[in-house]
Amino acid sequence: MTGKDAPVTFGASTHGLRGDYSAMLPDYSVVQDYSIYTEAEQDRWQRLYARQMRLVPGRACPEFLDVIDTLDFVAGIPRFADVNERLAAATGWSVVAVPGLLPEKAFFAHLAARRFPVTVWLRDETEFDYIVEPDIFHDFFGHVPLLFDPVFADYMQAYGRGGLKADGLHALEYLARLYWYTVEFGLVHTKAGLRIYGAGILSSPSEIDYALSSEKPRRIGFDLRRVLRSKYKIDTFQGTYFVIEDFAQLFAETAQDFTALYREVAKQPQLEADALLAEDRLFN
Ligand code: HBI
Ligand code: FE
């Protein structure tokens, strides 16, 4: 999900996007046709999975590691129906198959209803190391395990509801930043050290080490206003990661009504992706 040609906010338009949007329902959902996956794609999935599983121990947050082994992703491309049985029992969430990136409103509507849109197609072999848009591997491997955590699951729903409420408030840019710096590229401070919960990092073979170990990026204690003001990079590794203490903090800080916050933040200067403020709490 970091990529040269990625739209500034995902799904700002569906033009020029991969995926077949012709057979979808009005909510952008499609039916997963499992017979379309070729042997080569099943093999590619297994190699992507094996590579990433070697990287996550000691790096991913415990909530992710506790669940990933139980999901049977080792067997091949997951079936939505199988995952949904377990997910419904755990947190009442479900995954819904979609052709690819969704316009924000449709995306928010799914999250608000505790449905996570998962892309049906798998990346090409040429994109093995690096993909611009979310594919089925990024979505299942990066996002689905944390939907089993009750607190994170509630945060995702609150985010979707906030998105629907923000319609017309010129807040999309702020919401995209919050999503980017938490759901996609978030770090969490645990007793054992910094760990990753962001799906964009967890599904990346190279950023997973960079995010925790490189001396280049800043790792700053999560501050909601600071996050909303911070631009992000889509074409390189992140300049800044924001560190939460736990998912409860994330949920609590974002449970408030954002209307006043949007107005306040709009008056302040935007911050570059590698900015440093005197009040930033640095972790590196
Ligand atoms: N659609 N399928 C899909 N997956 C995403 O992660 C996604 C999206 N549409 C919009 C979007 N993300 C972002 O704009 C978020 O900031 C809301
Ligand atoms: Fe994602």
mmCIF file of N, CA and C in Angstrom, residues 170 173-174 177 225-232 262 264-273 275 277:
data_model
loop_
_atom_site.group_PDB
_atom_site.id
_atom_site.type_symbol
_atom_site.label_atom_id
_atom_site.label_comp_id
_atom_site.label_asym_id
_atom_site.label_seq_id
_atom_site.Cartn_x
_atom_site.Cartn_y
_atom_site.Cartn_z
ATOM 1 N N HIS A 170 -15.533 18.415 5.002
ATOM 2 C CA HIS A 170 -14.189 18.576 4.432
ATOM 3 C C HIS A 170 -13.127 17.909 5.307
ATOM 4 N N GLU A 173 -9.439 14.299 4.297
ATOM 5 C CA GLU A 173 -7.990 14.288 4.375
ATOM 6 C C GLU A 173 -7.536 13.928 5.794
ATOM 7 N N TYR A 174 -8.214 14.469 6.787
ATOM 8 C CA TYR A 174 -7.856 14.172 8.173
ATOM 9 C C TYR A 174 -8.137 12.715 8.521
ATOM 10 N N ARG A 177 -5.572 10.463 7.100
ATOM 11 C CA ARG A 177 -4.328 10.477 7.889
ATOM 12 C C ARG A 177 -4.463 9.621 9.133
ATOM 13 N N ARG A 225 -4.337 15.284 17.516
ATOM 14 C CA ARG A 225 -4.225 16.508 16.697
ATOM 15 C C ARG A 225 -2.980 16.464 15.816
ATOM 16 N N ARG A 226 -1.914 15.980 16.378
ATOM 17 C CA ARG A 226 -0.648 15.860 15.648
ATOM 18 C C ARG A 226 -0.807 14.936 14.440
ATOM 19 N N VAL A 227 -1.507 13.838 14.631
ATOM 20 C CA VAL A 227 -1.726 12.879 13.534
ATOM 21 C C VAL A 227 -2.560 13.533 12.437
ATOM 22 N N LEU A 228 -3.634 14.209 12.824
ATOM 23 C CA LEU A 228 -4.516 14.800 11.822
ATOM 24 C C LEU A 228 -3.801 15.863 10.991
ATOM 25 N N ARG A 229 -2.782 16.479 11.566
ATOM 26 C CA ARG A 229 -2.046 17.535 10.840
ATOM 27 C C ARG A 229 -0.917 16.985 9.973
ATOM 28 N N SER A 230 -0.611 15.706 10.132
ATOM 29 C CA SER A 230 0.603 15.170 9.506
ATOM 30 C C SER A 230 0.366 14.540 8.141
ATOM 31 N N LYS A 231 1.014 15.095 7.135
ATOM 32 C CA LYS A 231 0.977 14.491 5.801
ATOM 33 C C LYS A 231 1.698 13.147 5.857
ATOM 34 N N TYR A 232 1.475 12.333 4.849
ATOM 35 C CA TYR A 232 2.177 11.045 4.846
ATOM 36 C C TYR A 232 2.743 10.745 3.467
ATOM 37 N N TYR A 262 -11.881 19.085 13.724
ATOM 38 C CA TYR A 262 -11.585 19.388 12.317
ATOM 39 C C TYR A 262 -11.380 20.883 12.137
ATOM 40 N N GLU A 264 -10.553 23.104 14.409
ATOM 41 C CA GLU A 264 -9.346 23.533 15.118
ATOM 42 C C GLU A 264 -8.092 23.201 14.288
ATOM 43 N N VAL A 265 -8.052 21.982 13.794
ATOM 44 C CA VAL A 265 -6.868 21.527 13.065
ATOM 45 C C VAL A 265 -6.717 22.266 11.732
ATOM 46 N N ALA A 266 -7.841 22.631 11.142
ATOM 47 C CA ALA A 266 -7.800 23.326 9.846
ATOM 48 C C ALA A 266 -7.102 24.681 9.975
ATOM 49 N N LYS A 267 -7.089 25.262 11.184
ATOM 50 C CA LYS A 267 -6.460 26.573 11.399
ATOM 51 C C LYS A 267 -4.960 26.454 11.623
ATOM 52 N N GLN A 268 -4.499 25.229 11.897
ATOM 53 C CA GLN A 268 -3.079 25.051 12.196
ATOM 54 C C GLN A 268 -2.317 24.635 10.940
ATOM 55 N N PRO A 269 -0.997 24.896 10.909
ATOM 56 C CA PRO A 269 -0.242 24.489 9.728
ATOM 57 C C PRO A 269 -0.175 22.967 9.595
ATOM 58 N N GLN A 270 -0.194 22.502 8.353
ATOM 59 C CA GLN A 270 0.011 21.075 8.083
ATOM 60 C C GLN A 270 1.481 20.749 8.381
ATOM 61 N N LEU A 271 1.736 19.509 8.719
ATOM 62 C CA LEU A 271 3.106 19.122 9.048
ATOM 63 C C LEU A 271 3.653 18.154 7.999
ATOM 64 N N GLU A 272 4.907 18.345 7.656
ATOM 65 C CA GLU A 272 5.551 17.430 6.709
ATOM 66 C C GLU A 272 5.691 16.054 7.356
ATOM 67 N N ALA A 273 5.884 15.031 6.518
ATOM 68 C CA ALA A 273 5.894 13.648 7.006
ATOM 69 C C ALA A 273 7.046 13.372 7.974
ATOM 70 N N ALA A 275 8.347 15.914 10.037
ATOM 71 C CA ALA A 275 8.443 17.081 10.926
ATOM 72 C C ALA A 275 8.746 16.644 12.355
ATOM 73 N N LEU A 277 8.254 18.354 16.294
ATOM 74 C CA LEU A 277 7.811 19.469 17.129
ATOM 75 C C LEU A 277 8.424 19.332 18.513
#
